[in-house]
PDB file of C-alpha atoms in Angstrom:
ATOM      1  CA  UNK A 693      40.269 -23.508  34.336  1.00 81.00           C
ATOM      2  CA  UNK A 694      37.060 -24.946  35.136  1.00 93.00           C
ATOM      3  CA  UNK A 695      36.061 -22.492  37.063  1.00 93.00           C
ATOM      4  CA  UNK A 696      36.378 -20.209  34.458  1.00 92.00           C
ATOM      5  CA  UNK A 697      34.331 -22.143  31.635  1.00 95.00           C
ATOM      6  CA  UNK A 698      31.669 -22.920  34.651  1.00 95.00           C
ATOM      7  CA  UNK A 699      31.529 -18.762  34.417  1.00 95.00           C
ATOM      8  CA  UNK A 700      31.532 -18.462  30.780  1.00 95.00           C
ATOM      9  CA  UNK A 701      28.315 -20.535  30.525  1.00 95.00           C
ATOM     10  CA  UNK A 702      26.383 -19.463  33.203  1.00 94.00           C
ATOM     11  CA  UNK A 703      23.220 -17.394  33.083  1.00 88.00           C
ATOM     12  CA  UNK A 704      24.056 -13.924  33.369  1.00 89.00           C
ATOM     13  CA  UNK A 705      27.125 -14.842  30.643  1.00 93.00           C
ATOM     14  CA  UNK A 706      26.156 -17.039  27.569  1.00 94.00           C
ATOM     15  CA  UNK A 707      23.503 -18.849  29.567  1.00 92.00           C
ATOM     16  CA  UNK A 708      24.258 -22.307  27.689  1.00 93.00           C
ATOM     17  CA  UNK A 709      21.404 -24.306  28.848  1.00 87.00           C
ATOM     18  CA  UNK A 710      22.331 -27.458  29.536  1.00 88.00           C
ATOM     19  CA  UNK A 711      26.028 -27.239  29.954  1.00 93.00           C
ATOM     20  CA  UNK A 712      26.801 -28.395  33.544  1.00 93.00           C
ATOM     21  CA  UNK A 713      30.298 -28.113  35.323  1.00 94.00           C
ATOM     22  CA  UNK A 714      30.290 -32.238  35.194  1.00 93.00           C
ATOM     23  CA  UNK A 715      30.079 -32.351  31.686  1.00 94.00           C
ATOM     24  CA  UNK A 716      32.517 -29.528  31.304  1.00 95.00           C
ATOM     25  CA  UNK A 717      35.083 -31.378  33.583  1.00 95.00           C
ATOM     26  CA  UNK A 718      34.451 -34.530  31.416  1.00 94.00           C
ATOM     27  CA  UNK A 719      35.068 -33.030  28.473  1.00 95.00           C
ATOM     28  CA  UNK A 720      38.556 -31.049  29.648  1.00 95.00           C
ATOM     29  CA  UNK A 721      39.492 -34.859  30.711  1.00 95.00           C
ATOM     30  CA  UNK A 722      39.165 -36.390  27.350  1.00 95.00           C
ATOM     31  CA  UNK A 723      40.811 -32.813  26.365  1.00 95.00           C
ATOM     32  CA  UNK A 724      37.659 -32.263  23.676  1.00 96.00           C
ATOM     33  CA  UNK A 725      37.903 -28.252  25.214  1.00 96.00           C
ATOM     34  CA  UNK A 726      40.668 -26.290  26.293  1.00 92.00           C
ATOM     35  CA  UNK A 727      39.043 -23.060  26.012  1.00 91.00           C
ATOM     36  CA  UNK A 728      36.537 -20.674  25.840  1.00 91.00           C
ATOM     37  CA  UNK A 729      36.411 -20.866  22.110  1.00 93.00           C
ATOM     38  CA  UNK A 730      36.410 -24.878  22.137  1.00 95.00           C
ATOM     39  CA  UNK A 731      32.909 -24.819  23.066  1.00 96.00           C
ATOM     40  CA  UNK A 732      31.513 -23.204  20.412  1.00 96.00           C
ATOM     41  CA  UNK A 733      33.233 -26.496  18.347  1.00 96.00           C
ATOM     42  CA  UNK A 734      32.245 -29.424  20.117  1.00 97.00           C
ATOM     43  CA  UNK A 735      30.280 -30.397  17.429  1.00 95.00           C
ATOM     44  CA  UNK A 736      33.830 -31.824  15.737  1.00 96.00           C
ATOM     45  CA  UNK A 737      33.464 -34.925  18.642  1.00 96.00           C
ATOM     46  CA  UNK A 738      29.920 -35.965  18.045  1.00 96.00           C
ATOM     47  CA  UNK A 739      30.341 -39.329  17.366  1.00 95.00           C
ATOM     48  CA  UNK A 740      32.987 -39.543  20.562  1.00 95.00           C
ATOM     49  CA  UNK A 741      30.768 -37.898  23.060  1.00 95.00           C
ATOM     50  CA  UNK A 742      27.339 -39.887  22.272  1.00 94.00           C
ATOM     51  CA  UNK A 743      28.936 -43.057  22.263  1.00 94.00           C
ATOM     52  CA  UNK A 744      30.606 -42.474  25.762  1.00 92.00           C
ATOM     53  CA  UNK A 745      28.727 -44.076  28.125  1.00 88.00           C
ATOM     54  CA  UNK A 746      30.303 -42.294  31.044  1.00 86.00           C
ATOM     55  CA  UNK A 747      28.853 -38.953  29.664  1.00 86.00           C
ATOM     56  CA  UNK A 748      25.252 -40.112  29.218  1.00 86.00           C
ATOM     57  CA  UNK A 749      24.826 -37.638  26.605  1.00 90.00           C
ATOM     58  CA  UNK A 750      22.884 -39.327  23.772  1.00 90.00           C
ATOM     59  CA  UNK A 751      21.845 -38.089  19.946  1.00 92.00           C
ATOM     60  CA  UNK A 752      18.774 -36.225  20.915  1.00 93.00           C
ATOM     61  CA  UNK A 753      20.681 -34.498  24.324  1.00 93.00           C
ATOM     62  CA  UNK A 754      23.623 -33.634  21.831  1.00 95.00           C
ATOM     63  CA  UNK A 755      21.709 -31.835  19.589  1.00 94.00           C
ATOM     64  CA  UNK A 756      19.676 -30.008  22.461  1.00 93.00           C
ATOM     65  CA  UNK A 757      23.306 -28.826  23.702  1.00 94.00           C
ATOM     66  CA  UNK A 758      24.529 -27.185  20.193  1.00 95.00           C
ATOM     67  CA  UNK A 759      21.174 -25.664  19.659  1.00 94.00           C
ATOM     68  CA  UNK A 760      21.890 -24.149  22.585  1.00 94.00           C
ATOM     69  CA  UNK A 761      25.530 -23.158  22.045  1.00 95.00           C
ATOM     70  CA  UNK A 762      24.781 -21.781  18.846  1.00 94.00           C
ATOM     71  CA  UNK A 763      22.042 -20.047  20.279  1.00 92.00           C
ATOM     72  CA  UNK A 764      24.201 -18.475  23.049  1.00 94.00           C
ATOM     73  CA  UNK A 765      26.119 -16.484  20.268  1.00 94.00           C
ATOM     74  CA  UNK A 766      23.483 -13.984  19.977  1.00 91.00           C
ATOM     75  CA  UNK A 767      24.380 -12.245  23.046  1.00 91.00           C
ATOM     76  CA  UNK A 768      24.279  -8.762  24.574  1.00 88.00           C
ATOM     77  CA  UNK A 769      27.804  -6.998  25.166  1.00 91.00           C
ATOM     78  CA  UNK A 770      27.537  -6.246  28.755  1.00 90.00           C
ATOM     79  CA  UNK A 771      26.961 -10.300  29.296  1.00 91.00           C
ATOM     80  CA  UNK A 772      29.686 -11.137  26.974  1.00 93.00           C
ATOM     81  CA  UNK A 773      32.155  -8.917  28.884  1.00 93.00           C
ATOM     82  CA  UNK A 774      31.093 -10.447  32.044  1.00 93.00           C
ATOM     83  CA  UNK A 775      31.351 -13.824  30.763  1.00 94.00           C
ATOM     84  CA  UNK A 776      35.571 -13.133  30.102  1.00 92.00           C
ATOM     85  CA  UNK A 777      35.433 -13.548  33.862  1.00 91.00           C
ATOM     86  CA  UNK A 778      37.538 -10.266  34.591  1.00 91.00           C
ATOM     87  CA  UNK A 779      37.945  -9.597  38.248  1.00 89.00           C
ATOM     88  CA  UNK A 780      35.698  -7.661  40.370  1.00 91.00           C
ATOM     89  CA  UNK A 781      33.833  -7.058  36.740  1.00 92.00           C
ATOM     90  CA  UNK A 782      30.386  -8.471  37.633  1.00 91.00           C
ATOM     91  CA  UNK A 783      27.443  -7.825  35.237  1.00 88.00           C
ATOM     92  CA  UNK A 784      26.739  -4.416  36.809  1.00 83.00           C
ATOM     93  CA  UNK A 785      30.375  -3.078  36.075  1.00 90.00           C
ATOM     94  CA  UNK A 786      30.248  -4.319  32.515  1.00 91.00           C
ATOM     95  CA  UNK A 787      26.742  -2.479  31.930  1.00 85.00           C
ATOM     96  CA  UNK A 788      28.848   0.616  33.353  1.00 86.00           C
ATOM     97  CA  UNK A 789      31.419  -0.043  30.954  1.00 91.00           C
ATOM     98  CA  UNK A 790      28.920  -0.485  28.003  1.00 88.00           C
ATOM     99  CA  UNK A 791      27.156   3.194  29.260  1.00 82.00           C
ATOM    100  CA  UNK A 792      30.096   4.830  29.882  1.00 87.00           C
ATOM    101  CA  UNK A 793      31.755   4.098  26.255  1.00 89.00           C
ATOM    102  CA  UNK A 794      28.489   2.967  24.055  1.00 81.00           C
ATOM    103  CA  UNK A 795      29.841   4.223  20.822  1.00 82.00           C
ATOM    104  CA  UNK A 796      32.762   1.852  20.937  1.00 89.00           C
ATOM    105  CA  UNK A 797      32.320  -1.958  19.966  1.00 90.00           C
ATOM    106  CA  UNK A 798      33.483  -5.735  21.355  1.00 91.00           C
ATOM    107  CA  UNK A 799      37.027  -4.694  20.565  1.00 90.00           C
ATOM    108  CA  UNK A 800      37.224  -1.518  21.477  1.00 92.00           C
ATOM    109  CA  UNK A 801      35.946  -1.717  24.994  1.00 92.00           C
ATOM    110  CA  UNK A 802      38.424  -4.481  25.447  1.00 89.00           C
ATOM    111  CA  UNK A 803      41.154  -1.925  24.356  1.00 90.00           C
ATOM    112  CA  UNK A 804      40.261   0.475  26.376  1.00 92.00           C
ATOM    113  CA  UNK A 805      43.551   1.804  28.745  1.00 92.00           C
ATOM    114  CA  UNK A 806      43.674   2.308  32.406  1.00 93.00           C
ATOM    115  CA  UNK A 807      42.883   5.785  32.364  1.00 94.00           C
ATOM    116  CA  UNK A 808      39.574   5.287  30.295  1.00 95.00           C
ATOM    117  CA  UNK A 809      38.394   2.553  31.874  1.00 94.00           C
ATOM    118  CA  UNK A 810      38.967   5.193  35.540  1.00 95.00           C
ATOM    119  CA  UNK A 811      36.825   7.261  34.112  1.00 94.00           C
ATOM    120  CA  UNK A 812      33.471   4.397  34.819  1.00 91.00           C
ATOM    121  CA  UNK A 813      31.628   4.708  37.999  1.00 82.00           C
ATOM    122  CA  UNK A 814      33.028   2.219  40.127  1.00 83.00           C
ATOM    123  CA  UNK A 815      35.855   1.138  38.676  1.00 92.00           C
ATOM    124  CA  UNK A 816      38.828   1.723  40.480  1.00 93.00           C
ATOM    125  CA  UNK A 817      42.989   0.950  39.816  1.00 93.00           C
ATOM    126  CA  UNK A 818      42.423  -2.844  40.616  1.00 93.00           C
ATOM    127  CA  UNK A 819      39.288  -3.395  38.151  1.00 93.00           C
ATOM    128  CA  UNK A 820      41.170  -1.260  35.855  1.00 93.00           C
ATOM    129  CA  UNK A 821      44.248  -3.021  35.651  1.00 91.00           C
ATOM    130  CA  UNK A 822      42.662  -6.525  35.510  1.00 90.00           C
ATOM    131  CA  UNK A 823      40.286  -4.981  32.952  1.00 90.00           C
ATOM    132  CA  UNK A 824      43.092  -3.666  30.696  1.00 84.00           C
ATOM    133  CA  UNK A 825      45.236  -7.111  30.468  1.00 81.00           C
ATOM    134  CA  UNK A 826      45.997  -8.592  27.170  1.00 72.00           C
ATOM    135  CA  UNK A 827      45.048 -11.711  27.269  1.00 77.00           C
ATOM    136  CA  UNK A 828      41.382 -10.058  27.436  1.00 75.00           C
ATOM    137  CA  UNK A 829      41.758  -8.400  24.094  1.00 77.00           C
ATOM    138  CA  UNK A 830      43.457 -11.773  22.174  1.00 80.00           C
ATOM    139  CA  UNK A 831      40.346 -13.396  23.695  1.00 81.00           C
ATOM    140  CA  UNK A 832      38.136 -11.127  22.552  1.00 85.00           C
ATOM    141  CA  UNK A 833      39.619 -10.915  18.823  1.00 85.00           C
ATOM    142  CA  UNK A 834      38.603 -14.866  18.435  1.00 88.00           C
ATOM    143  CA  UNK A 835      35.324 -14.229  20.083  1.00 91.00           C
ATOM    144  CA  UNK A 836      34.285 -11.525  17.899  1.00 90.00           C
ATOM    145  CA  UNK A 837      34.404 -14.029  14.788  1.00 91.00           C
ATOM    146  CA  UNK A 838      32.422 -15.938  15.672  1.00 94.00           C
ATOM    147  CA  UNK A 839      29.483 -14.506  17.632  1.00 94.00           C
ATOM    148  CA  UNK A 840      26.485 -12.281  16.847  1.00 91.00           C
ATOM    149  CA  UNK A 841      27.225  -9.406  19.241  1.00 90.00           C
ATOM    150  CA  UNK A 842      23.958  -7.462  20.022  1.00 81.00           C
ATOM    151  CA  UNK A 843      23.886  -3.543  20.341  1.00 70.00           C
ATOM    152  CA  UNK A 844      23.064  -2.314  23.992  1.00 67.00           C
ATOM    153  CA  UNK A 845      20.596   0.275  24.315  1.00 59.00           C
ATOM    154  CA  UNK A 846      20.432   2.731  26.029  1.00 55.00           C
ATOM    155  CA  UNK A 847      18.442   3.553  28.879  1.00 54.00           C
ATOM    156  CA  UNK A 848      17.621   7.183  28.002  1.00 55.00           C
ATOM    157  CA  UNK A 849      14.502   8.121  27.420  1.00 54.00           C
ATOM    158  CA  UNK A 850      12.782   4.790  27.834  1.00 70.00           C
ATOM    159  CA  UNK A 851       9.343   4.190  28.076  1.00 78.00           C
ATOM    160  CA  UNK A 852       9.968   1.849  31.290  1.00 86.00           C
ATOM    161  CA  UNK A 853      13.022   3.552  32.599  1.00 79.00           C
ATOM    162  CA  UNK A 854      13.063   3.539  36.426  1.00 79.00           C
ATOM    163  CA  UNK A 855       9.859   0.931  36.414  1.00 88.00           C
ATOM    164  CA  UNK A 856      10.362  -2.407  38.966  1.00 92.00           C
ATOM    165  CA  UNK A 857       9.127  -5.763  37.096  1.00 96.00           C
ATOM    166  CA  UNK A 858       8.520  -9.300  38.643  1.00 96.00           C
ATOM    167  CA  UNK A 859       8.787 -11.921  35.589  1.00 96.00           C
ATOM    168  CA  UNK A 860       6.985 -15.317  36.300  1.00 94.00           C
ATOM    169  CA  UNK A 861       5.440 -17.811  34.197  1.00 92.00           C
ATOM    170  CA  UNK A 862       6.277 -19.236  30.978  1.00 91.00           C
ATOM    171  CA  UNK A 863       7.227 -17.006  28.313  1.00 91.00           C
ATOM    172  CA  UNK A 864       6.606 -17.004  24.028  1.00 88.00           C
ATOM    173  CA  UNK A 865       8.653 -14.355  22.665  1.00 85.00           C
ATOM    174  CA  UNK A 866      12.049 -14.330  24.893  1.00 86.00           C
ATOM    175  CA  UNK A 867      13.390 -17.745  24.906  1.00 82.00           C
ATOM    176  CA  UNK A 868      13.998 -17.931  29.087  1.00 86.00           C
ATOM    177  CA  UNK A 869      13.339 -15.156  31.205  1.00 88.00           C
ATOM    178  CA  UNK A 870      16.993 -14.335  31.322  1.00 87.00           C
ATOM    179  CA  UNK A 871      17.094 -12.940  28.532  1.00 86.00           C
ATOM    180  CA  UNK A 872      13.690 -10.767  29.161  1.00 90.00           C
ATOM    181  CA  UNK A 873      15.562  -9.387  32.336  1.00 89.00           C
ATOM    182  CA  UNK A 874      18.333  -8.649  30.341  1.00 83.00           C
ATOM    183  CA  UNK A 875      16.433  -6.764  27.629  1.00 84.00           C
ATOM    184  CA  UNK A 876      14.272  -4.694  30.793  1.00 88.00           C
ATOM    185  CA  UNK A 877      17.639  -4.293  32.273  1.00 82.00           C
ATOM    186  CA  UNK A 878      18.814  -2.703  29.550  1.00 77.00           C
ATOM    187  CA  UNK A 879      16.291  -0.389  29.104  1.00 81.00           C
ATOM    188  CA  UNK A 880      16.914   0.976  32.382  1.00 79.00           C
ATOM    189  CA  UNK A 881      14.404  -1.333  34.053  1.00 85.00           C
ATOM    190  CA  UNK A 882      14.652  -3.522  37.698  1.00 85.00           C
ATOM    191  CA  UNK A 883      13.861  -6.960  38.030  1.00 91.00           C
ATOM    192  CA  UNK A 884      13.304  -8.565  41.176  1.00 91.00           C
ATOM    193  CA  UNK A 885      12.552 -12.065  42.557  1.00 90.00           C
ATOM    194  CA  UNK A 886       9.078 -11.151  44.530  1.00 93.00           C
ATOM    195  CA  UNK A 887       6.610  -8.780  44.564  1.00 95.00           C
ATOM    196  CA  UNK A 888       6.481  -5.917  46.914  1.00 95.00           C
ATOM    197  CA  UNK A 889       5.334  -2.841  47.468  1.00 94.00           C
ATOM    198  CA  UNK A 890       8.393  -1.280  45.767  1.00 91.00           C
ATOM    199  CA  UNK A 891       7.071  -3.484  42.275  1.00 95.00           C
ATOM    200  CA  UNK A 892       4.977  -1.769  39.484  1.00 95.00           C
ATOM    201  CA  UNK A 893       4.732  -4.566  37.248  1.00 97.00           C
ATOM    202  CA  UNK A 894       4.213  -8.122  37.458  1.00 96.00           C
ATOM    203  CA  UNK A 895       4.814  -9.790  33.724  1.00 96.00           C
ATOM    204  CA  UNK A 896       2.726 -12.582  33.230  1.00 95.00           C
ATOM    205  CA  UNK A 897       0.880 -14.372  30.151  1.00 93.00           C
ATOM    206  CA  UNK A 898      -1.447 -16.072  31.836  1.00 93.00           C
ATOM    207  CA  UNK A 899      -2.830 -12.740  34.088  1.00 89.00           C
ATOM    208  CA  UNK A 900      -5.931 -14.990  35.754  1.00 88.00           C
ATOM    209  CA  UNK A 901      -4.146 -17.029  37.717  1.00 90.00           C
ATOM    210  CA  UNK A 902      -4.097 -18.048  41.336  1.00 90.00           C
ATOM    211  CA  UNK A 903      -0.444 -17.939  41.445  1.00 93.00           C
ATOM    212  CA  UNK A 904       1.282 -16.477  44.988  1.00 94.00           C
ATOM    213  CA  UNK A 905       2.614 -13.705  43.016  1.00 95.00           C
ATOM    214  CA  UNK A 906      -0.548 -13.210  41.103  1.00 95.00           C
ATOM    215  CA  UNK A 907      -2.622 -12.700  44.307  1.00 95.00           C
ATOM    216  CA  UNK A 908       0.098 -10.583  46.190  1.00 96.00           C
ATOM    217  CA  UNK A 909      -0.107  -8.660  42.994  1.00 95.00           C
ATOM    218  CA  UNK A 910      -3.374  -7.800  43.513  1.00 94.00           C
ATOM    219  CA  UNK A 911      -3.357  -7.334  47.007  1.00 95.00           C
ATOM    220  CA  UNK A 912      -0.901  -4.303  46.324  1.00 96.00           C
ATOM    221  CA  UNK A 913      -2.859  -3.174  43.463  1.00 96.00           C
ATOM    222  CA  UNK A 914      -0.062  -4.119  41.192  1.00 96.00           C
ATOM    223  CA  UNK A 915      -1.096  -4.866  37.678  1.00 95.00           C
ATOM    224  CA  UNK A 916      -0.692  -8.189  36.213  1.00 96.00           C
ATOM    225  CA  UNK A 917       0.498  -7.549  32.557  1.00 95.00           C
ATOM    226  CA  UNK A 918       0.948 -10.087  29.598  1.00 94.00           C
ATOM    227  CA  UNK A 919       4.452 -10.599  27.594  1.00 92.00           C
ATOM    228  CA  UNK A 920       2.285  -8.825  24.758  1.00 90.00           C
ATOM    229  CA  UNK A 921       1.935  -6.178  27.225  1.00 92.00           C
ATOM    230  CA  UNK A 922       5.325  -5.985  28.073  1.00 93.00           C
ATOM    231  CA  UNK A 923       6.745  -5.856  24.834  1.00 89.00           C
ATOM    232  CA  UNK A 924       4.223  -2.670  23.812  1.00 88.00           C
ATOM    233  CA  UNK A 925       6.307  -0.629  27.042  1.00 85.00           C
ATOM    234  CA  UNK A 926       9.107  -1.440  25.768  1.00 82.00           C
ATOM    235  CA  UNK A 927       7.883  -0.560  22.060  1.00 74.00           C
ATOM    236  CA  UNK A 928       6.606   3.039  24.076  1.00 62.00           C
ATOM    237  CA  UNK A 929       3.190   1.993  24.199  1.00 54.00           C
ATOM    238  CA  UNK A 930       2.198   2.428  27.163  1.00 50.00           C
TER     239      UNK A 930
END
């Protein structure tokens, strides 16, 4: 089980800041979460979990952690099918999924039969079968009531289709660069860890500095480009 929750809040899933696998274990142990869904309601043991001085979690930490919960439920449908921890469905095979079937919503996908799902790049008769269980769809029916599922667009005809991008820095707009990745991503758009020759853009605000990746940057002949920037090629600006 914990396992399981540890993968439901991890980056490329909800990306619940501030959620470690301690605090998850803790609260399974004083049975505050059983599930997926329990997270979204740990609000309901406030008073129990500030006043615990095993947990450590005080007023101000508490309140960091829900903002951060409820900000998780704006998330993109590729990460939230990764996050139902389906086997051999990592966040590549979900984008797949997403492509392959982008008229159909949360629901939908999740009902999707063997044969359909067969019909994905890279899914084969295991992936399928794990993909098509139940229990998946039951969990996605609570899910859906509660979360803000975003639309995933399409990678067609995008102004940075194809294009490599390096994010560094600290960002304004997106609130971590997860979730720029997962926007470029989406768009049809690589992100790696380090710049190299194979990079056309490195993405960040503050383009003067003497930063490793700023100077290797410029050793390639790589530009340097702002979040502002960024935003206006994904906007078909540039």
């Amino acid at each position: 089980k914990i396992h399981s929750l540890v993968h439901f809040v991890s980056r490329d899933a909800f990306g619940i800041d501030g959620l470690s696998e301690a605090t998850l274990e803790k609260w399974i142990a004083k049975k505050y979460i059983s599930s997926y869904l329990d997270i979204f309601y740990i609000d309901r043991y406030k008073e129990e979990i500030i006043n615990d001085d095993e947990m450590k979690i005080r007023e101000k930490s508490f309140s960091n952690l829900t903002s951060s919960i409820e900000k998780s439920k704006d998330i993109a449908l590729p990460n939230l099918i990764y996050a139902l921890g389906i086997r051999g469905v990592g966040l590549a095979t979900a984008k797949d999924v997403v492509r392959t079937y982008n008229e159909k919503d949360f629901l939908e996908i999740c009902s999707l039969s063997k044969d359909e799902l067969l019909m994905v790049d890279g899914v084969g008769e295991t992936i399928a079968n794990d993909f098509a269980d139940e229990t998946n769809f039951l969990c996605a029916k609570k899910l859906k009531e509660i979360l803000r599922i975003q639309s995933y667009k399409s990678a067609e005809d995008s102004a940075i289709s194809g294009k490599s991008f390096v994010i560094t820095g600290s960002l304004n707009t997106f609130s971590n660069r997860t979730e720029c990745k997962n926007l470029l991503e989406s768009l049809g758009a690589k992100v790696m860890s380090s710049v190299s020759t194979n990079t056309d853009y490195l993405v960040n605000n503050d383009v003067s500095s003497t930063s490793s990746k700023n100077k290797k940057a410029k050793e390639l002949g790589i530009p340097v480009i702002s979040e502002e920037d960024l935003l206006g090629m994904v906007n078909g600006g540039i």
